[in-house]
Tab-separated table of C-alpha atoms in Angstrom:
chain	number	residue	atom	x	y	z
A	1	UNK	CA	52.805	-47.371	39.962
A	2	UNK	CA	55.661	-45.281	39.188
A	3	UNK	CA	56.349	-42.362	36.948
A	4	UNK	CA	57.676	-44.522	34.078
A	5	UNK	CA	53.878	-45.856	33.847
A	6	UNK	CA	52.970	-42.372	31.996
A	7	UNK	CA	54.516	-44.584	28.747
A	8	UNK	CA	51.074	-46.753	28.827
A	9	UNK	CA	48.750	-45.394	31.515
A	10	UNK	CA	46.430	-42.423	30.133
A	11	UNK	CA	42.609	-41.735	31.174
A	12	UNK	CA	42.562	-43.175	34.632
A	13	UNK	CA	39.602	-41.191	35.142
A	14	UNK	CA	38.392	-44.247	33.216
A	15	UNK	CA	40.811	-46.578	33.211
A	16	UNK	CA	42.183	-46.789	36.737
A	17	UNK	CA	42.170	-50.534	37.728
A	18	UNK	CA	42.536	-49.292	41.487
A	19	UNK	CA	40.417	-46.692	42.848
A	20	UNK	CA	42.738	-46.035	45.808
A	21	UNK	CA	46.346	-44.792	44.799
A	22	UNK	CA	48.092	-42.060	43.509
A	23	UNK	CA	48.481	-41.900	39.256
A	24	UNK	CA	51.146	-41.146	36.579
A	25	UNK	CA	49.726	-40.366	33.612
A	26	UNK	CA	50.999	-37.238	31.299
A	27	UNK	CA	49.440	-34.274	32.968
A	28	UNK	CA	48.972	-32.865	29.582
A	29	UNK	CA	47.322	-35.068	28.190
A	30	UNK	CA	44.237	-37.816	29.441
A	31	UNK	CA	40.882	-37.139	30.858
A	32	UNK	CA	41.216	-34.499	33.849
A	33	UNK	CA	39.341	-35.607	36.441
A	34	UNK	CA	40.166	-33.849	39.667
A	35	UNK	CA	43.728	-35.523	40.495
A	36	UNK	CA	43.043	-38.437	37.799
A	37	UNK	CA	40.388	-40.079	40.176
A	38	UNK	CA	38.253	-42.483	38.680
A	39	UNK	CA	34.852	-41.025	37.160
A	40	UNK	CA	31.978	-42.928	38.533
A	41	UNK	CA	28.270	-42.158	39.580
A	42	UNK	CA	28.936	-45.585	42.186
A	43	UNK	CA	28.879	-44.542	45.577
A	44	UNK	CA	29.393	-48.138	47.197
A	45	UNK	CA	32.700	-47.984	49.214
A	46	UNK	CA	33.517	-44.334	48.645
A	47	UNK	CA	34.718	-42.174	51.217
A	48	UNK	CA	34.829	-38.766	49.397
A	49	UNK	CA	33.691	-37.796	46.468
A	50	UNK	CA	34.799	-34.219	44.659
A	51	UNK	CA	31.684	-32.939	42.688
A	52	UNK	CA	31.934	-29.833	40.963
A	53	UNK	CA	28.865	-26.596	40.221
A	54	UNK	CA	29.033	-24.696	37.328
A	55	UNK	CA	27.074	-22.349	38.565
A	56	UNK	CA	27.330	-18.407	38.354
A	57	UNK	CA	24.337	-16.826	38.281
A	58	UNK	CA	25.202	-12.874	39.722
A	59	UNK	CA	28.725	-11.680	40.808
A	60	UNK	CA	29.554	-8.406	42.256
A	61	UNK	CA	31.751	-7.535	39.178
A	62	UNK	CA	32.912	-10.030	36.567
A	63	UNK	CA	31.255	-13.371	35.705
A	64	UNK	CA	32.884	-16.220	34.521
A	65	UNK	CA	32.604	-18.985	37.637
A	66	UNK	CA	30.846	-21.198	36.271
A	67	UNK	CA	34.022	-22.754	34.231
A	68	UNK	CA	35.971	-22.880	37.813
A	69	UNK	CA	35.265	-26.709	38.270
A	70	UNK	CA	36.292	-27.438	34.572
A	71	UNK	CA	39.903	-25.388	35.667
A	72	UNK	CA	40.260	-26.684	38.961
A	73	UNK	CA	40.305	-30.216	37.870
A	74	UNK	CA	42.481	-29.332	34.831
A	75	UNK	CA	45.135	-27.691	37.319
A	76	UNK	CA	44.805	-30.889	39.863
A	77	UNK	CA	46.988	-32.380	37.121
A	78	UNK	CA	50.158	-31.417	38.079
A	79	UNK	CA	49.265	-32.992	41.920
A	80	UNK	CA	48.299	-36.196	40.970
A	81	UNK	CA	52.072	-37.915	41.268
A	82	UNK	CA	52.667	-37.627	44.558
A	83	UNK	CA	50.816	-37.352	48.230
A	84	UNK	CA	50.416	-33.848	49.267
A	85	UNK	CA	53.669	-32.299	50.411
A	86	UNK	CA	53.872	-32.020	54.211
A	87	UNK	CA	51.330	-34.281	55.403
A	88	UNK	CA	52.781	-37.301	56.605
A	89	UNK	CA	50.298	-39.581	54.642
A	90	UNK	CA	48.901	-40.388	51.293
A	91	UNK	CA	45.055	-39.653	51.872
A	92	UNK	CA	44.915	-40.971	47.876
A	93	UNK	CA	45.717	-44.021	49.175
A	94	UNK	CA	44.111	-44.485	52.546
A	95	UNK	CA	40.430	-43.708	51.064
A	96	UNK	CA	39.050	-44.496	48.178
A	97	UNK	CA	38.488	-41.027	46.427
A	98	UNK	CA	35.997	-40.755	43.114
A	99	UNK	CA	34.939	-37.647	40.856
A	100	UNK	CA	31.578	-37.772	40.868
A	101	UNK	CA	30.912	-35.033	38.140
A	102	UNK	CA	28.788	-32.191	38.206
A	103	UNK	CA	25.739	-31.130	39.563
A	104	UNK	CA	23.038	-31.675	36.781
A	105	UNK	CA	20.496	-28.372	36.038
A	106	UNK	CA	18.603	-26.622	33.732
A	107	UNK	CA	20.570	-23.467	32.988
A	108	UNK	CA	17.301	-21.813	32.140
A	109	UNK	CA	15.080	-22.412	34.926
A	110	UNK	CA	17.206	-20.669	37.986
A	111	UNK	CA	15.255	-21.373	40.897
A	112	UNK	CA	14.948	-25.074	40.292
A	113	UNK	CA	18.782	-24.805	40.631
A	114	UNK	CA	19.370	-24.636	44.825
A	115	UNK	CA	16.949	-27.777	45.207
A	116	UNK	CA	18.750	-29.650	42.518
A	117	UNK	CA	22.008	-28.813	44.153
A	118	UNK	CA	21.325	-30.085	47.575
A	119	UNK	CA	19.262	-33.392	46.782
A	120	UNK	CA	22.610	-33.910	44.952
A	121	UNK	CA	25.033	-33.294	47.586
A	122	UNK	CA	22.210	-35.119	50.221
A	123	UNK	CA	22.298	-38.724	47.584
A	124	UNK	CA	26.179	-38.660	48.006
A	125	UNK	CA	25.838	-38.093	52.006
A	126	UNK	CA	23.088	-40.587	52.094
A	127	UNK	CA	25.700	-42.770	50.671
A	128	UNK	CA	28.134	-42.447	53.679
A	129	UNK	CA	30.303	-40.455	51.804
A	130	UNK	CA	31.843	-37.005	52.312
A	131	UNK	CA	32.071	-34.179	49.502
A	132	UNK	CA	34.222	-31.813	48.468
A	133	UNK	CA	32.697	-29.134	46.133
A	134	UNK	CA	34.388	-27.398	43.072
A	135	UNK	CA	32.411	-23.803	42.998
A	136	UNK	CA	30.431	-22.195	40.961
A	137	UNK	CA	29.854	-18.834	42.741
A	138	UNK	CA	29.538	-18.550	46.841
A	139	UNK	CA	25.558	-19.182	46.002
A	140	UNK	CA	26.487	-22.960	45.552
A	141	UNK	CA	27.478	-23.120	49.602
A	142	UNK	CA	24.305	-22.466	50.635
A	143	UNK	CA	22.147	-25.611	49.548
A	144	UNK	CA	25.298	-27.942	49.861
A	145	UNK	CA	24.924	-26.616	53.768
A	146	UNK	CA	21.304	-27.053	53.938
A	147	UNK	CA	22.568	-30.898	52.732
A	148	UNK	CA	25.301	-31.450	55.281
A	149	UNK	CA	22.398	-29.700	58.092
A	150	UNK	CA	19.313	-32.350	56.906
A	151	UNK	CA	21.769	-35.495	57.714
A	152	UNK	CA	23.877	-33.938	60.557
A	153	UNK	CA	21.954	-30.837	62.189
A	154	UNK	CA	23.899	-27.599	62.563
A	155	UNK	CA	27.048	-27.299	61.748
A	156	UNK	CA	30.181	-24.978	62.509
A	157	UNK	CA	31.460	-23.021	59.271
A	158	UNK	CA	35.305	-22.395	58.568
A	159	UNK	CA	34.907	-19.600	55.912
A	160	UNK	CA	38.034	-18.218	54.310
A	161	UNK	CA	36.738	-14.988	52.433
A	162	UNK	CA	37.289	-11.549	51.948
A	163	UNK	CA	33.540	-10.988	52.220
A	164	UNK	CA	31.207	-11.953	55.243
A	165	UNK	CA	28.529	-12.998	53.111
A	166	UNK	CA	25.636	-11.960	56.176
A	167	UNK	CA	24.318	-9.096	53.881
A	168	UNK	CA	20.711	-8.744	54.819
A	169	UNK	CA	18.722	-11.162	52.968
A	170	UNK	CA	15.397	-11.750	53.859
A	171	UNK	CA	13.759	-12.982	50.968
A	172	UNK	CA	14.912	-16.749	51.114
A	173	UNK	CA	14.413	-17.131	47.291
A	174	UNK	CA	16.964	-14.868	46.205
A	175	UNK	CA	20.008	-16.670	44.570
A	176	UNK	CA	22.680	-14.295	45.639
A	177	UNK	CA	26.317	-15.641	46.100
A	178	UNK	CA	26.651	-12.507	48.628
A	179	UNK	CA	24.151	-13.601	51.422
A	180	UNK	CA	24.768	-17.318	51.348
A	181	UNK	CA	26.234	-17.335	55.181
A	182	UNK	CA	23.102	-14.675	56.018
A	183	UNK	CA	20.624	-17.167	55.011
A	184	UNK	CA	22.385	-20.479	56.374
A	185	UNK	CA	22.802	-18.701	59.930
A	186	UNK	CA	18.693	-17.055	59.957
A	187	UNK	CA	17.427	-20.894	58.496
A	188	UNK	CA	19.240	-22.631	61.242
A	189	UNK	CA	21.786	-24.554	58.886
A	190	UNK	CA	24.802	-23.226	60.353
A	191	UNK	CA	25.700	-22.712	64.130
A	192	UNK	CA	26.625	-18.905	64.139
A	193	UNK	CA	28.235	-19.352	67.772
A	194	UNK	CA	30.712	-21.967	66.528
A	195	UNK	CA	32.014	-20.574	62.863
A	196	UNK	CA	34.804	-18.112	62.012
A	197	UNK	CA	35.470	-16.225	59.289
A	198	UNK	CA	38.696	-15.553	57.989
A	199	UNK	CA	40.691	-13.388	56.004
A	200	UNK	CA	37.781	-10.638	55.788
A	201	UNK	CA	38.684	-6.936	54.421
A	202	UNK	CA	35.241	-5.384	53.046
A	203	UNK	CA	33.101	-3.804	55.939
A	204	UNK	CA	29.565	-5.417	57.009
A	205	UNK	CA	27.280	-4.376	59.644
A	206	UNK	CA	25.873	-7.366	60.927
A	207	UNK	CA	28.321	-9.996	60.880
A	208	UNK	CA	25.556	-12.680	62.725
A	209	UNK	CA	27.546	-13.095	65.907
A	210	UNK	CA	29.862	-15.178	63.609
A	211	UNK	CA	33.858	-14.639	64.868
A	212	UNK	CA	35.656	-12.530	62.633
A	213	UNK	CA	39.514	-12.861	62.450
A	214	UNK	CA	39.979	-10.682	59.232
A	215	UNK	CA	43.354	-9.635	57.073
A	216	UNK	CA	44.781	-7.540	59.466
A	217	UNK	CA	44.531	-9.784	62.001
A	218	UNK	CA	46.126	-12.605	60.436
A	219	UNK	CA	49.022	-10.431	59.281
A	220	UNK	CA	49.626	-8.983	62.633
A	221	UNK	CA	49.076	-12.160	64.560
A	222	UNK	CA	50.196	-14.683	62.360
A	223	UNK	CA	49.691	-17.810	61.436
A	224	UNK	CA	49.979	-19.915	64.923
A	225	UNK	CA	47.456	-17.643	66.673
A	226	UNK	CA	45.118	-17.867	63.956
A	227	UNK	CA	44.632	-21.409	63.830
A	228	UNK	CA	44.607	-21.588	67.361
A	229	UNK	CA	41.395	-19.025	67.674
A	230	UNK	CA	39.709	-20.965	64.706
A	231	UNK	CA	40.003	-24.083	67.003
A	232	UNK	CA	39.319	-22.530	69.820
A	233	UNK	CA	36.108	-21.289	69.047
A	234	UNK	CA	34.881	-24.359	66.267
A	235	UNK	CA	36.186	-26.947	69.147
A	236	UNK	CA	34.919	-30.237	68.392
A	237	UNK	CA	31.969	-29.589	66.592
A	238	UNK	CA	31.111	-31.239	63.326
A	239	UNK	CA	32.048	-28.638	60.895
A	240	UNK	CA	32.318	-27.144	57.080
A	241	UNK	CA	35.057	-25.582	55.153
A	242	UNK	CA	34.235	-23.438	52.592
A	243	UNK	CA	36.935	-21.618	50.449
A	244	UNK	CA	36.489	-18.197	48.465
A	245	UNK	CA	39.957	-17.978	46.049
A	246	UNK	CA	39.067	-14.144	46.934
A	247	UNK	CA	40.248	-14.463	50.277
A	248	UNK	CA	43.637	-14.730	48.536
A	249	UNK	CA	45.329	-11.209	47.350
A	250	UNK	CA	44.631	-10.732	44.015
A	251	UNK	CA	48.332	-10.777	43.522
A	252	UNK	CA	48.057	-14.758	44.700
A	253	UNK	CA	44.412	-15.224	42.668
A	254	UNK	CA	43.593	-12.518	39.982
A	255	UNK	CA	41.026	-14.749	38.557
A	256	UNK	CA	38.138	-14.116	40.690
A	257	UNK	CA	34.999	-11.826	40.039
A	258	UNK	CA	35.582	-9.529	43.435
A	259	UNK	CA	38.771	-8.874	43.919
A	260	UNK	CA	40.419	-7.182	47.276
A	261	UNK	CA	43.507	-6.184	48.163
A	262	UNK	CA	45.141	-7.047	51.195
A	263	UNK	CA	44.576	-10.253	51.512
A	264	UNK	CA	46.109	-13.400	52.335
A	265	UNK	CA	48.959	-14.988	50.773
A	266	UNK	CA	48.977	-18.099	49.751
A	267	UNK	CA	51.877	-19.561	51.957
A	268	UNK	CA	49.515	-18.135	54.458
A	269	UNK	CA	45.970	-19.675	53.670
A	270	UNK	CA	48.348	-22.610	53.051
A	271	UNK	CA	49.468	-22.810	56.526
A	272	UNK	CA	46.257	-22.131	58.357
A	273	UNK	CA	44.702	-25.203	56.387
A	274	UNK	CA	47.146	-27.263	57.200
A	275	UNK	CA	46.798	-25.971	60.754
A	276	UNK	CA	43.123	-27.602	60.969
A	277	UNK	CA	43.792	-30.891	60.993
A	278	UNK	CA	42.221	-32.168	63.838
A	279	UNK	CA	38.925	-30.507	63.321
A	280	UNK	CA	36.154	-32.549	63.200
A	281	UNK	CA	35.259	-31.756	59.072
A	282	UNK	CA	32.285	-33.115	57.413
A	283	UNK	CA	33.314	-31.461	53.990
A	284	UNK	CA	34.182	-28.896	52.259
A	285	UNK	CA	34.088	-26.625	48.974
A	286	UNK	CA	36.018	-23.919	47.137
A	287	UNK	CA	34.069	-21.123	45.106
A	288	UNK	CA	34.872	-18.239	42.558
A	289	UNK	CA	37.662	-19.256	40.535
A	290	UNK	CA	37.162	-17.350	37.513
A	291	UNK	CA	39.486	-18.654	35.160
A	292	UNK	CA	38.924	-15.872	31.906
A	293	UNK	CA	40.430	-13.074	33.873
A	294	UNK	CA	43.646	-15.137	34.832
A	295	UNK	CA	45.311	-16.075	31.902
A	296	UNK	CA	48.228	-17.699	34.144
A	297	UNK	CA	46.067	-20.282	35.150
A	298	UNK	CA	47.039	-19.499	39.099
A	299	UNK	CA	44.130	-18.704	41.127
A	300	UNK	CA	42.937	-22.555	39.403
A	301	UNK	CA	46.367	-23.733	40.629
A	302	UNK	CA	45.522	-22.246	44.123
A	303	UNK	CA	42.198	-23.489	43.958
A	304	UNK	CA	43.371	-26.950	43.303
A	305	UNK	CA	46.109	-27.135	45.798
A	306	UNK	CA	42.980	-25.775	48.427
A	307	UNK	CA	41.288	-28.762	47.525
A	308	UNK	CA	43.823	-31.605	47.486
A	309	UNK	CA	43.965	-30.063	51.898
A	310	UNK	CA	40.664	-30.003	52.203
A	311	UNK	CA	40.838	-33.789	51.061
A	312	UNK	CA	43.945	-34.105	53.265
A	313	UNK	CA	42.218	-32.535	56.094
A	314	UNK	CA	38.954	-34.985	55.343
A	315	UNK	CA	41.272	-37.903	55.680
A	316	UNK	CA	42.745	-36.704	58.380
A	317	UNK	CA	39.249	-36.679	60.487
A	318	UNK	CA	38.760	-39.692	59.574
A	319	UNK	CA	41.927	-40.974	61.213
A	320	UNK	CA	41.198	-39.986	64.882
């Protein structure tokens, strides 16, 4: 395919004759998967599928995450000619790469929701396949963790955030996108000993013996030391990246209902995630794109280019 095929290709989301392969479609126009992949609820032969939550149920300040997926996938549009810059390899190309839709749920019955979410990320895994999630607020992590812990036992967590999430939490029936990372770590879904969390800037008491390398510390030490103390302390275990746009400055990622200053750039996150591969990474997800209160459309830009690396950095394992 070639760029000239925009004059007769359009929906490849449903018309791609080849699921593997990049596409070159109008990006204004056509069905926007996430980077033109080919809608299907097949699972035979997949390697990844991108899924998306709308799901936003009760931010710290403004609501509106439950259109991030819808965005995300919208913005993927402009990646979809070419492999990602940088990488060395087309992961497009190398696996076969579906959009599998969204999570199905009845809006009105709320705790139904975290059950529904997991047996749906737990079908695709039974499948052999890998997910990456389009958020929905941080709440969606927590049953796509308890997914990826049924089939593979504890994993490490890679958390890029400006808040720790390990609020105390006790009640395990609360929906609260704040004490996701609480609840995975006192359930036994996530191994606390083996996760980092990056790019924090809000104070917490009780950060679950999980290693904290916050903002400061990856503007003081950079990039290089960063990614080697996330390695250093994940190692080889089977782990989970999960993405919070707000771990971005708001000056990278307006749209986003708890905005902090301070925080990373997006060259920055940019780097460190490209600085991962090598890590052994089941999946992955990115949460709390709010796309009302950016108007710009960049913090779904940024949430689409964090995707596209967490697919790069999927392939990637799957290449050692």
């Amino acid at each position: 395919m070639a760029l000239e095929d925009a004059k007769t290709q359009v929906d490849m989301a449903f018309t791609r004759p080849d699921p593997r392969g990049l596409a070159f479609e109008n990006a204004f126009g056509g069905a926007t998967s996430f980077l033109r992949r080919r809608y299907t609820k097949d699972l035979a032969g997949v390697d990844l599928a991108i899924t998306g939550v709308p799901f936003d149920q009760a931010v710290t300040h403004r609501p509106g995450t439950r259109f991030g997926p819808r965005a995300i996938r919208e913005a993927s549009t402009l990646q979809a000619f070419d492999a990602p810059y940088g990488w060395g390899y087309d992961p497009l190309s190398e696996m076969n790469v579906i959009d599998y839709g969204d999570v199905a749920f009845d809006y009105a019955h709320t705790p139904s929701f975290p059950g529904k979410v997991q047996a749906h990320i737990a079908g695709i895994l039974a499948a052999g396949a890998g997910t990456v999630t389009l958020g929905g607020d941080h709440f969606v992590t927590l049953p796509i963790l308890r997914a990826y812990a049924e089939r593979f036992g504890p994993v490490a967590v890679i958390q890029f955030d400006a808040h720790s999430d390990t609020w105390v939490d006790d009640d395990m029936d609360r929906i609260d996108h704040g004490t996701f990372l609480y609840k995975a770590i006192k359930t036994g879904v996530v191994d606390a000993a083996t996760s980092v969390a990056v790019g924090i800037r809000t104070d917490n008491p009780d950060t679950m013996g999980v290693t904290i390398l916050d903002a400061p510390f990856v503007h003081q030490q950079g990039v290089a030391e960063t990614v080697a103390r996330i390695k250093q302390v994940v190692g080889d275990r089977p782990c989970y990246i999960t993405f919070d746009i707000d771990c971005l400055d708001p000056a990278f990622a307006p749209g986003t209902g708890t905005p902090v200053w301070g925080g990373l750039a997006s060259w920055q996150a940019a780097a460190i995630l490209r600085g991962l591969a090598g890590v052994n990474l089941l999946g992955g997800d990115v949460v709390e794109v709010s796309p009302p209160y950016d108007t710009t459309g960049a913090t779904a830009i940024a949430g689409a280019h964090v995707a596209m690396e967490l697919v790069a950095l999927y392939g990637w394992t799957r290449r050692r």
